[in-house]
Every structure is written in C-alpha cells, then in structure tokens.
C-alpha cells in the first residue's frame, strides 16, 4: 500500500512580523510555512507607540474581528467575524475624544478615518488589539492588518500585505490569533 503525502496543516496561532533588511518600512510576515512580504509604518517599528508617529508597535496583538468591502468581489475564507463596511463607518483617531480608537458612525466631527476608502486598503481590514481592550490616550489608533498600497508603500503604523497573500492567510486566522511584531 502506497502512502500519499497529505498537505501540511498549519497549527500555529501566531503570525510573526519580522523586519526586512534594507528598509525600515518593510517586513516579512510568517505564519507556519507561509512567508510573505509586507509593509509596516513609515517610521518603522517602536516599543513606545504614540498617536501619529507613523510607527508599527512592537508587541503581540490579538486579532479581534474584521471588515470587508462588500461591493468589491473577493471571496473570504476565514472563521474571523467579518463585517461589511458601510459608508457611514468611521474610526475615531482623536485622542481627546471619548470614542478614541473606536468604530464610530457618520456624521462625526472629531478627527477620524473613513473605513470605506477609495484606495482599497481596507477592502479587507482586520482589527488588531492595539490600544482597544485597554485604551490609553495618544497610544495609537487604527492599527490594522490590511491590504498594501502599490509598491509596498509604508503604512501609518499598520501591517499590510498583498491581496493574494491576504487570501492565503485568511483561512488560518481566527479571533485570538496573535500578530507578533518583532
């Protein structure tokens, strides 16, 4: 009887984000045997994350849930809770506001990010638990795992990958998966 090789199952619960050589705004994402290039904050990485510093926090961050752009076709295979983005969805980044680092609804006057972006970065957007469960003013907001800009341009502090790589990773990601930025 001949044995057939089964595809290796990925059993890891941690997605590692390592700095890539050469550019402080580039990284390598590793999850089990999957390794893909990524973009991180324009200021690189930091252990002292502050609002607006352009750096990606060096920390373990659990995945909480995600968002997707509904009118752009992309089949998502994941056990993460994924909500469809509506036009009125915003993310508060005004440190002095009580809604700081939370999803809010338009109209909203304090500083915020639109979740339904025209550039497609949040067509798939996963929320990492950075300054959400235990919020502190000015510790940084809207730290997401999302899609890249062309040319792997730096982010404002998030981790971003190519859409094909996001599709490869999504089936293995679930609530509580740790994204560990080294």
CSV table of N, CA, C and O in Angstrom, one decimal, residues 89-156:
chain,number,residue,atom,x,y,z
A,89,UNK,N,-19.4,54.3,8.2
A,89,UNK,CA,-18.4,53.7,9.2
A,89,UNK,C,-17.1,54.5,9.2
A,89,UNK,O,-16.5,54.7,8.2
A,90,UNK,N,-16.7,55.0,10.4
A,90,UNK,CA,-15.5,55.8,10.6
A,90,UNK,C,-14.8,55.2,11.8
A,90,UNK,O,-15.4,54.5,12.6
A,91,UNK,N,-13.5,55.5,11.9
A,91,UNK,CA,-12.7,55.1,13.1
A,91,UNK,C,-12.1,56.3,13.7
A,91,UNK,O,-11.3,57.1,13.1
A,92,UNK,N,-12.4,56.6,15.0
A,92,UNK,CA,-12.0,57.8,15.7
A,92,UNK,C,-10.5,57.8,16.0
A,92,UNK,O,-10.1,56.8,16.6
A,93,UNK,N,-9.8,58.8,15.6
A,93,UNK,CA,-8.3,58.9,15.9
A,93,UNK,C,-8.0,60.2,16.7
A,93,UNK,O,-6.9,60.6,16.8
A,94,UNK,N,-9.0,60.8,17.2
A,94,UNK,CA,-8.9,62.0,18.0
A,94,UNK,C,-8.7,61.6,19.5
A,94,UNK,O,-9.6,61.1,20.2
A,95,UNK,N,-7.4,61.7,20.0
A,95,UNK,CA,-7.1,61.2,21.3
A,95,UNK,C,-7.9,61.7,22.5
A,95,UNK,O,-8.2,61.1,23.5
A,96,UNK,N,-8.4,63.0,22.3
A,96,UNK,CA,-9.1,63.6,23.4
A,96,UNK,C,-10.6,63.2,23.4
A,96,UNK,O,-11.3,63.5,24.3
A,97,UNK,N,-11.1,62.5,22.4
A,97,UNK,CA,-12.5,62.2,22.3
A,97,UNK,C,-12.8,60.9,23.1
A,97,UNK,O,-11.9,60.0,23.1
A,98,UNK,N,-13.9,60.8,23.7
A,98,UNK,CA,-14.3,59.5,24.4
A,98,UNK,C,-14.3,58.3,23.5
A,98,UNK,O,-14.2,57.2,24.0
A,99,UNK,N,-14.5,58.5,22.2
A,99,UNK,CA,-14.6,57.4,21.3
A,99,UNK,C,-13.3,57.1,20.6
A,99,UNK,O,-13.2,56.3,19.7
A,100,UNK,N,-12.2,57.6,21.2
A,100,UNK,CA,-10.8,57.4,20.7
A,100,UNK,C,-10.6,55.9,20.4
A,100,UNK,O,-10.9,55.0,21.2
A,101,UNK,N,-10.1,55.6,19.2
A,101,UNK,CA,-9.7,54.2,18.8
A,101,UNK,C,-10.9,53.3,18.8
A,101,UNK,O,-10.8,52.1,19.2
A,102,UNK,N,-12.0,53.8,18.4
A,102,UNK,CA,-13.2,53.0,18.2
A,102,UNK,C,-13.9,53.3,16.9
A,102,UNK,O,-13.8,54.3,16.3
A,103,UNK,N,-14.8,52.3,16.5
A,103,UNK,CA,-15.6,52.5,15.3
A,103,UNK,C,-16.7,53.5,15.7
A,103,UNK,O,-17.3,53.3,16.8
A,104,UNK,N,-16.9,54.5,14.9
A,104,UNK,CA,-18.0,55.5,15.1
A,104,UNK,C,-18.8,55.6,13.8
A,104,UNK,O,-18.4,55.1,12.8
A,105,UNK,N,-19.9,56.3,13.9
A,105,UNK,CA,-20.8,56.4,12.8
A,105,UNK,C,-20.9,57.9,12.3
A,105,UNK,O,-20.9,58.8,13.2
A,106,UNK,N,-20.9,58.1,11.0
A,106,UNK,CA,-21.0,59.4,10.5
A,106,UNK,C,-22.5,59.9,10.7
A,106,UNK,O,-23.4,59.1,10.7
A,107,UNK,N,-22.7,61.2,10.8
A,107,UNK,CA,-21.7,62.3,10.9
A,107,UNK,C,-20.9,62.3,12.2
A,107,UNK,O,-21.5,62.0,13.2
A,108,UNK,N,-19.6,62.6,12.1
A,108,UNK,CA,-18.7,62.6,13.3
A,108,UNK,C,-17.7,63.7,13.1
A,108,UNK,O,-16.9,63.6,12.1
A,109,UNK,N,-17.7,64.7,13.9
A,109,UNK,CA,-16.8,65.9,13.7
A,109,UNK,C,-15.4,65.7,14.1
A,109,UNK,O,-14.5,66.1,13.4
A,110,UNK,N,-15.1,65.0,15.3
A,110,UNK,CA,-13.6,64.8,15.6
A,110,UNK,C,-12.9,64.1,14.5
A,110,UNK,O,-13.5,63.4,13.7
A,111,UNK,N,-11.6,64.2,14.6
A,111,UNK,CA,-10.7,63.5,13.6
A,111,UNK,C,-11.0,62.0,13.5
A,111,UNK,O,-11.2,61.4,14.6
A,112,UNK,N,-11.0,61.5,12.3
A,112,UNK,CA,-11.3,60.1,12.1
A,112,UNK,C,-10.8,59.6,10.7
A,112,UNK,O,-10.4,60.4,9.9
A,113,UNK,N,-10.8,58.3,10.6
A,113,UNK,CA,-10.5,57.7,9.3
A,113,UNK,C,-11.8,57.1,8.7
A,113,UNK,O,-12.6,56.5,9.5
A,114,UNK,N,-12.0,57.2,7.4
A,114,UNK,CA,-13.1,56.5,6.7
A,114,UNK,C,-12.7,55.1,6.5
A,114,UNK,O,-11.7,54.7,6.1
A,115,UNK,N,-13.6,54.2,6.9
A,115,UNK,CA,-13.4,52.8,6.7
A,115,UNK,C,-13.6,52.4,5.2
A,115,UNK,O,-12.9,51.5,4.7
A,116,UNK,N,-14.5,53.0,4.5
A,116,UNK,CA,-14.8,52.7,3.1
A,116,UNK,C,-13.9,53.6,2.3
A,116,UNK,O,-14.3,54.6,1.7
A,117,UNK,N,-12.6,53.2,2.2
A,117,UNK,CA,-11.6,54.0,1.5
A,117,UNK,C,-11.7,53.8,0.0
A,117,UNK,O,-12.0,52.7,-0.5
A,118,UNK,N,-11.4,54.9,-0.7
A,118,UNK,CA,-11.4,54.8,-2.2
A,118,UNK,C,-10.2,54.0,-2.7
A,118,UNK,O,-10.2,53.5,-3.8
A,119,UNK,N,-9.1,54.0,-1.9
A,119,UNK,CA,-7.8,53.4,-2.4
A,119,UNK,C,-7.8,51.8,-2.2
A,119,UNK,O,-6.9,51.2,-2.7
A,120,UNK,N,-8.8,51.3,-1.6
A,120,UNK,CA,-8.9,49.8,-1.5
A,120,UNK,C,-8.1,49.2,-0.4
A,120,UNK,O,-8.1,48.0,-0.2
A,121,UNK,N,-7.4,50.0,0.4
A,121,UNK,CA,-6.6,49.4,1.5
A,121,UNK,C,-7.4,48.6,2.5
A,121,UNK,O,-6.9,47.6,3.1
A,122,UNK,N,-8.6,49.0,2.7
A,122,UNK,CA,-9.5,48.4,3.7
A,122,UNK,C,-10.5,47.4,3.1
A,122,UNK,O,-11.5,47.1,3.7
A,123,UNK,N,-10.3,47.0,1.8
A,123,UNK,CA,-11.2,46.1,1.2
A,123,UNK,C,-11.2,44.8,2.1
A,123,UNK,O,-12.2,44.1,2.1
A,124,UNK,N,-10.1,44.5,2.7
A,124,UNK,CA,-10.0,43.5,3.8
A,124,UNK,C,-9.2,44.2,4.9
A,124,UNK,O,-8.1,44.6,4.7
A,125,UNK,N,-9.8,44.3,6.0
A,125,UNK,CA,-9.2,45.1,7.1
A,125,UNK,C,-9.4,44.3,8.4
A,125,UNK,O,-10.6,44.2,8.8
A,126,UNK,N,-8.4,43.8,9.1
A,126,UNK,CA,-8.5,43.1,10.3
A,126,UNK,C,-8.1,43.9,11.5
A,126,UNK,O,-7.0,44.5,11.4
A,127,UNK,N,-8.9,44.0,12.5
A,127,UNK,CA,-8.6,44.8,13.7
A,127,UNK,C,-7.7,44.0,14.7
A,127,UNK,O,-8.1,43.0,15.1
A,128,UNK,N,-6.6,44.6,15.0
A,128,UNK,CA,-5.7,44.0,16.0
A,128,UNK,C,-5.9,44.7,17.3
A,128,UNK,O,-6.2,45.9,17.3
A,129,UNK,N,-5.7,44.0,18.4
A,129,UNK,CA,-6.0,44.6,19.7
A,129,UNK,C,-4.8,45.4,20.2
A,129,UNK,O,-4.1,45.1,21.1
A,130,UNK,N,-4.6,46.5,19.5
A,130,UNK,CA,-3.7,47.5,19.9
A,130,UNK,C,-4.4,48.7,20.5
A,130,UNK,O,-5.2,49.4,19.8
A,131,UNK,N,-4.3,48.9,21.8
A,131,UNK,CA,-5.0,50.0,22.5
A,131,UNK,C,-6.5,50.0,22.3
A,131,UNK,O,-7.1,51.1,22.2
A,132,UNK,N,-7.1,48.9,22.3
A,132,UNK,CA,-8.5,48.7,22.2
A,132,UNK,C,-9.1,48.2,23.4
A,132,UNK,O,-9.9,48.8,24.1
A,133,UNK,N,-8.7,47.0,23.9
A,133,UNK,CA,-9.2,46.4,25.1
A,133,UNK,C,-8.9,47.3,26.3
A,133,UNK,O,-9.7,47.5,27.2
A,134,UNK,N,-7.6,47.8,26.3
A,134,UNK,CA,-7.2,48.7,27.4
A,134,UNK,C,-6.7,50.0,26.7
A,134,UNK,O,-5.6,50.1,26.3
A,135,UNK,N,-7.7,50.9,26.5
A,135,UNK,CA,-7.3,52.1,25.8
A,135,UNK,C,-6.6,53.2,26.7
A,135,UNK,O,-6.9,53.3,27.8
A,136,UNK,N,-5.7,53.9,26.1
A,136,UNK,CA,-5.0,55.0,26.7
A,136,UNK,C,-4.8,56.1,25.7
A,136,UNK,O,-4.5,55.8,24.5
A,137,UNK,N,-5.1,57.3,26.1
A,137,UNK,CA,-4.9,58.4,25.2
A,137,UNK,C,-3.6,58.5,24.5
A,137,UNK,O,-2.5,58.3,25.2
A,138,UNK,N,-3.5,58.8,23.3
A,138,UNK,CA,-2.3,59.0,22.5
A,138,UNK,C,-1.4,57.8,22.3
A,138,UNK,O,-0.2,57.9,21.9
A,139,UNK,N,-1.9,56.6,22.6
A,139,UNK,CA,-1.1,55.4,22.4
A,139,UNK,C,-1.2,54.8,21.0
A,139,UNK,O,-0.6,53.8,20.7
A,140,UNK,N,-2.0,55.4,20.2
A,140,UNK,CA,-2.1,55.0,18.8
A,140,UNK,C,-3.5,54.4,18.5
A,140,UNK,O,-4.0,53.8,19.4
A,141,UNK,N,-3.9,54.7,17.3
A,141,UNK,CA,-5.3,54.2,16.9
A,141,UNK,C,-5.3,53.6,15.5
A,141,UNK,O,-4.3,53.8,14.8
A,142,UNK,N,-6.3,52.8,15.3
A,142,UNK,CA,-6.5,52.2,13.9
A,142,UNK,C,-5.3,51.4,13.5
A,142,UNK,O,-4.8,51.6,12.4
A,143,UNK,N,-4.8,50.5,14.3
A,143,UNK,CA,-3.7,49.7,14.0
A,143,UNK,C,-4.3,48.4,13.4
A,143,UNK,O,-4.8,47.6,14.2
A,144,UNK,N,-4.3,48.2,12.1
A,144,UNK,CA,-5.0,47.2,11.4
A,144,UNK,C,-4.0,46.3,10.6
A,144,UNK,O,-2.8,46.7,10.4
A,145,UNK,N,-4.5,45.1,10.2
A,145,UNK,CA,-3.8,44.2,9.3
A,145,UNK,C,-4.6,44.3,8.0
A,145,UNK,O,-5.8,43.9,8.0
A,146,UNK,N,-4.1,45.0,7.0
A,146,UNK,CA,-4.9,45.3,5.8
A,146,UNK,C,-4.1,45.1,4.5
A,146,UNK,O,-3.0,44.5,4.5
A,147,UNK,N,-4.6,45.6,3.4
A,147,UNK,CA,-4.0,45.4,2.1
A,147,UNK,C,-3.0,46.5,1.8
A,147,UNK,O,-3.1,47.6,2.3
A,148,UNK,N,-2.1,46.2,0.9
A,148,UNK,CA,-1.0,47.1,0.7
A,148,UNK,C,-1.3,48.2,-0.4
A,148,UNK,O,-2.3,48.0,-1.2
A,149,UNK,N,-0.5,49.2,-0.4
A,149,UNK,CA,-0.6,50.2,-1.5
A,149,UNK,C,0.4,49.6,-2.6
A,149,UNK,O,1.3,48.9,-2.2
A,150,UNK,N,0.2,50.0,-3.8
A,150,UNK,CA,1.1,49.6,-4.9
A,150,UNK,C,2.6,49.9,-4.5
A,150,UNK,O,2.9,50.9,-3.9
A,151,UNK,N,3.5,48.9,-4.7
A,151,UNK,CA,4.9,49.2,-4.4
A,151,UNK,C,5.2,49.0,-3.0
A,151,UNK,O,6.3,49.4,-2.5
A,152,UNK,N,4.3,48.4,-2.2
A,152,UNK,CA,4.6,48.2,-0.8
A,152,UNK,C,4.9,49.5,-0.1
A,152,UNK,O,5.9,49.5,0.8
A,153,UNK,N,4.2,50.6,-0.4
A,153,UNK,CA,4.5,51.8,0.3
A,153,UNK,C,4.2,51.7,1.8
A,153,UNK,O,3.4,50.9,2.2
A,154,UNK,N,4.9,52.5,2.6
A,154,UNK,CA,4.7,52.4,4.0
A,154,UNK,C,3.3,52.7,4.5
A,154,UNK,O,2.6,53.4,3.8
A,155,UNK,N,2.9,52.2,5.6
A,155,UNK,CA,1.6,52.5,6.2
A,155,UNK,C,1.8,53.6,7.3
A,155,UNK,O,2.9,54.0,7.5
A,156,UNK,N,0.7,53.9,8.0
A,156,UNK,CA,0.8,54.9,9.1
A,156,UNK,C,1.1,54.2,10.4
A,156,UNK,O,1.0,54.8,11.5
